[in-house]
Amino acid sequence: MTKTKSPRRMTDDHAADSRATATERAFIVSSSHLASPGHEDLSEFEFALTVVNHAFQRWVVRGMAAAGLPDLSPLDALVLHSANHRHRQKSISDLMFTLNLSERHSLNYAMKKLDRLGLIARRRDGKEVFVGTTDKGRAVCEEYARIRRICLLELIPPDRSPGGSRIGDVAKALRVLTGFYEQASRSASSL
């Protein structure tokens, strides 16, 4: 982890204050060579995203273990929860789209594991395969939700704004940034 410094961007309130001076702010980044001048905040975001992603995956694995399934990977658990969503069967393409998966083999591997554990059932309708949860799969999802309420939701402040930002606003910003990263991925593929 590296700290880089950059002039703090001034808001309108700060600009109006004649006493406001440009101060230095330390950005926390994982790799200083990625902290491009003027874009240090993006490098800080990427590092925070990396850290939160690992924390989220660790939570999912431990939450599923507490619900009785200690051998599920984060993707296995997310596929199970997506298949259980609204108790409606999902097509393979729906699952890939929802989870933003680009490789079908990782989804197939997760589904085989979930099927072997008796958590999902698959059915074919023409060329399309549909996936839904079994009674056992729904029970595990309900137990995970109960554990999530106890272990995670109790930590969230009542105003839903840990760190000063509302969770819904952060989610919207992440969806916008997802589009930027998707476009950058397409651009990098053509280089």
Coordinates of C-alpha atoms in Angstrom, one line a residue:
M1 CA 0.0 0.0 0.0
T2 CA 1.4 3.4 -1.0
K3 CA 0.3 6.9 -0.1
T4 CA 0.5 9.5 -2.8
K5 CA -0.2 13.2 -2.3
S6 CA -2.2 15.5 -4.6
P7 CA -3.7 18.9 -4.2
R8 CA -7.2 18.6 -2.7
R9 CA -9.9 19.4 -5.1
M10 CA -11.8 22.4 -3.8
T11 CA -15.6 22.5 -3.6
D12 CA -17.7 25.6 -4.3
D13 CA -17.9 26.2 -0.5
H14 CA -14.1 26.1 -0.2
A15 CA -13.6 28.3 -3.2
A16 CA -15.9 30.9 -1.7
D17 CA -13.8 31.0 1.4
S18 CA -11.0 33.4 0.7
R19 CA -8.9 31.7 3.4
A20 CA -9.1 28.3 1.7
T21 CA -5.7 27.2 0.6
A22 CA -4.7 24.2 -1.5
T23 CA -3.8 21.5 1.0
E24 CA -2.2 18.2 0.4
R25 CA -4.3 15.0 0.8
A26 CA -2.8 11.6 1.1
F27 CA -4.4 9.0 -1.2
I28 CA -4.2 5.4 -0.2
V29 CA -3.3 3.3 -3.2
S30 CA -1.9 -0.2 -3.7
S31 CA 0.5 0.8 -6.5
S32 CA 2.0 4.3 -6.9
H33 CA 2.7 3.7 -10.6
L34 CA -1.1 3.5 -11.1
A35 CA -1.8 6.8 -9.3
S36 CA -1.7 9.0 -12.4
P37 CA -1.5 12.7 -11.7
G38 CA -5.0 14.1 -11.5
H39 CA -6.5 10.6 -11.1
E40 CA -5.2 9.6 -7.8
D41 CA -8.7 9.3 -6.5
L42 CA -9.4 6.6 -9.1
S43 CA -6.4 4.6 -7.9
E44 CA -7.6 5.1 -4.3
F45 CA -11.1 3.8 -5.4
E46 CA -9.5 0.8 -7.1
F47 CA -7.6 -0.1 -4.0
A48 CA -10.7 0.3 -1.8
L49 CA -12.7 -1.8 -4.3
T50 CA -10.0 -4.6 -4.1
V51 CA -10.1 -4.6 -0.3
V52 CA -13.9 -4.5 -0.1
N53 CA -14.2 -7.2 -2.7
H54 CA -12.0 -9.5 -0.7
A55 CA -13.9 -8.7 2.5
F56 CA -17.2 -9.3 0.8
Q57 CA -16.1 -12.6 -0.6
R58 CA -14.7 -13.7 2.8
W59 CA -18.1 -12.7 4.4
V60 CA -20.0 -14.7 1.8
V61 CA -17.9 -17.8 2.4
R62 CA -18.1 -17.6 6.2
G63 CA -21.8 -16.7 6.1
M64 CA -22.5 -19.8 3.9
A65 CA -20.4 -21.9 6.3
A66 CA -22.4 -20.7 9.2
A67 CA -25.6 -21.6 7.2
G68 CA -24.2 -25.2 6.9
L69 CA -22.3 -25.1 3.6
P70 CA -18.6 -24.7 4.4
D71 CA -17.3 -25.7 1.0
L72 CA -18.9 -23.1 -1.2
S73 CA -16.8 -20.5 -3.1
P74 CA -18.1 -16.9 -3.3
L75 CA -19.3 -17.6 -6.9
D76 CA -21.1 -20.8 -5.8
A77 CA -23.0 -18.8 -3.1
L78 CA -23.8 -16.0 -5.5
V79 CA -25.1 -18.4 -8.1
L80 CA -27.3 -20.1 -5.4
H81 CA -28.7 -16.7 -4.3
S82 CA -29.4 -15.6 -7.8
A83 CA -31.1 -18.9 -8.7
N84 CA -33.2 -18.4 -5.5
H85 CA -34.1 -14.8 -6.3
R86 CA -37.9 -14.4 -6.3
H87 CA -38.3 -18.1 -6.3
R88 CA -38.3 -18.1 -10.1
Q89 CA -36.1 -20.3 -12.4
K90 CA -33.4 -18.4 -14.3
S91 CA -31.9 -19.2 -17.6
I92 CA -28.1 -19.6 -17.9
S93 CA -27.9 -16.4 -19.9
D94 CA -29.9 -14.6 -17.2
L95 CA -27.5 -15.8 -14.5
M96 CA -24.4 -14.8 -16.6
F97 CA -25.9 -11.4 -17.2
T98 CA -27.0 -10.8 -13.6
L99 CA -23.7 -11.8 -12.2
N100 CA -21.7 -10.1 -15.0
L101 CA -19.9 -13.3 -15.8
S102 CA -18.0 -13.5 -19.1
E103 CA -17.0 -17.2 -18.9
R104 CA -19.7 -19.8 -19.0
H105 CA -17.4 -22.6 -17.6
S106 CA -17.1 -20.9 -14.2
L107 CA -20.9 -20.8 -14.0
N108 CA -21.2 -24.4 -15.1
Y109 CA -18.6 -25.5 -12.5
A110 CA -20.6 -23.7 -9.8
M111 CA -23.9 -25.2 -11.0
K112 CA -22.5 -28.7 -11.0
K113 CA -21.3 -28.3 -7.4
L114 CA -24.7 -26.8 -6.3
D115 CA -26.5 -29.6 -8.1
R116 CA -24.4 -32.3 -6.5
L117 CA -25.2 -30.8 -3.1
G118 CA -28.9 -30.9 -3.9
L119 CA -29.3 -27.1 -3.8
I120 CA -30.5 -26.4 -7.3
A121 CA -32.4 -28.2 -10.0
R122 CA -32.0 -27.7 -13.7
R123 CA -34.5 -28.2 -16.5
R124 CA -34.2 -27.9 -20.2
D125 CA -36.8 -26.1 -22.3
G126 CA -35.8 -26.5 -25.9
K127 CA -32.2 -25.3 -26.2
E128 CA -32.4 -23.2 -23.0
V129 CA -31.5 -24.6 -19.5
F130 CA -33.2 -23.1 -16.5
V131 CA -32.0 -23.2 -12.9
G132 CA -34.0 -22.9 -9.7
T133 CA -33.4 -23.8 -6.1
T134 CA -34.7 -26.9 -4.4
D135 CA -36.3 -26.9 -1.0
K136 CA -32.9 -27.5 0.5
G137 CA -31.4 -24.7 -1.5
R138 CA -34.2 -22.3 -0.4
A139 CA -33.7 -23.3 3.2
V140 CA -30.0 -22.6 3.0
C141 CA -30.7 -19.2 1.5
E142 CA -33.2 -18.4 4.2
E143 CA -30.6 -19.4 6.9
Y144 CA -27.9 -17.3 5.3
A145 CA -30.4 -14.3 5.3
R146 CA -31.0 -14.9 9.0
I147 CA -27.3 -15.0 9.7
R148 CA -26.8 -11.9 7.5
R149 CA -29.4 -10.0 9.6
I150 CA -27.6 -10.9 12.8
C151 CA -24.0 -10.5 11.8
L152 CA -24.0 -7.8 9.1
L153 CA -27.2 -5.7 9.1
E154 CA -26.8 -5.0 12.8
L155 CA -23.5 -3.2 11.9
I156 CA -25.1 -0.8 9.4
P157 CA -25.9 2.6 10.9
P158 CA -29.7 3.5 11.0
D159 CA -29.2 6.4 8.6
R160 CA -27.7 3.9 6.1
S161 CA -24.6 6.0 5.6
P162 CA -21.4 4.4 6.8
G163 CA -18.5 6.7 6.0
G164 CA -20.8 9.6 5.2
S165 CA -22.2 8.2 1.9
R166 CA -25.6 6.5 1.7
I167 CA -25.3 2.9 0.6
G168 CA -27.8 3.4 -2.3
D169 CA -25.7 6.3 -3.7
V170 CA -22.6 4.2 -3.5
A171 CA -24.3 1.3 -5.3
K172 CA -25.4 3.7 -8.1
A173 CA -21.9 5.1 -8.4
L174 CA -20.5 1.5 -8.6
R175 CA -23.0 0.7 -11.5
V176 CA -21.8 3.8 -13.4
L177 CA -18.1 2.9 -12.8
T178 CA -18.9 -0.7 -13.9
G179 CA -19.8 0.7 -17.3
F180 CA -16.5 2.6 -17.5
Y181 CA -14.5 -0.5 -16.7
E182 CA -16.5 -2.6 -19.2
Q183 CA -15.7 0.0 -21.9
A184 CA -12.1 0.0 -20.9
S185 CA -12.0 -3.8 -21.1
R186 CA -13.4 -3.7 -24.7
S187 CA -10.8 -1.0 -25.6
A188 CA -8.0 -3.0 -24.1
S189 CA -9.1 -6.1 -26.1
S190 CA -8.6 -4.2 -29.3
L191 CA -5.1 -3.0 -28.6

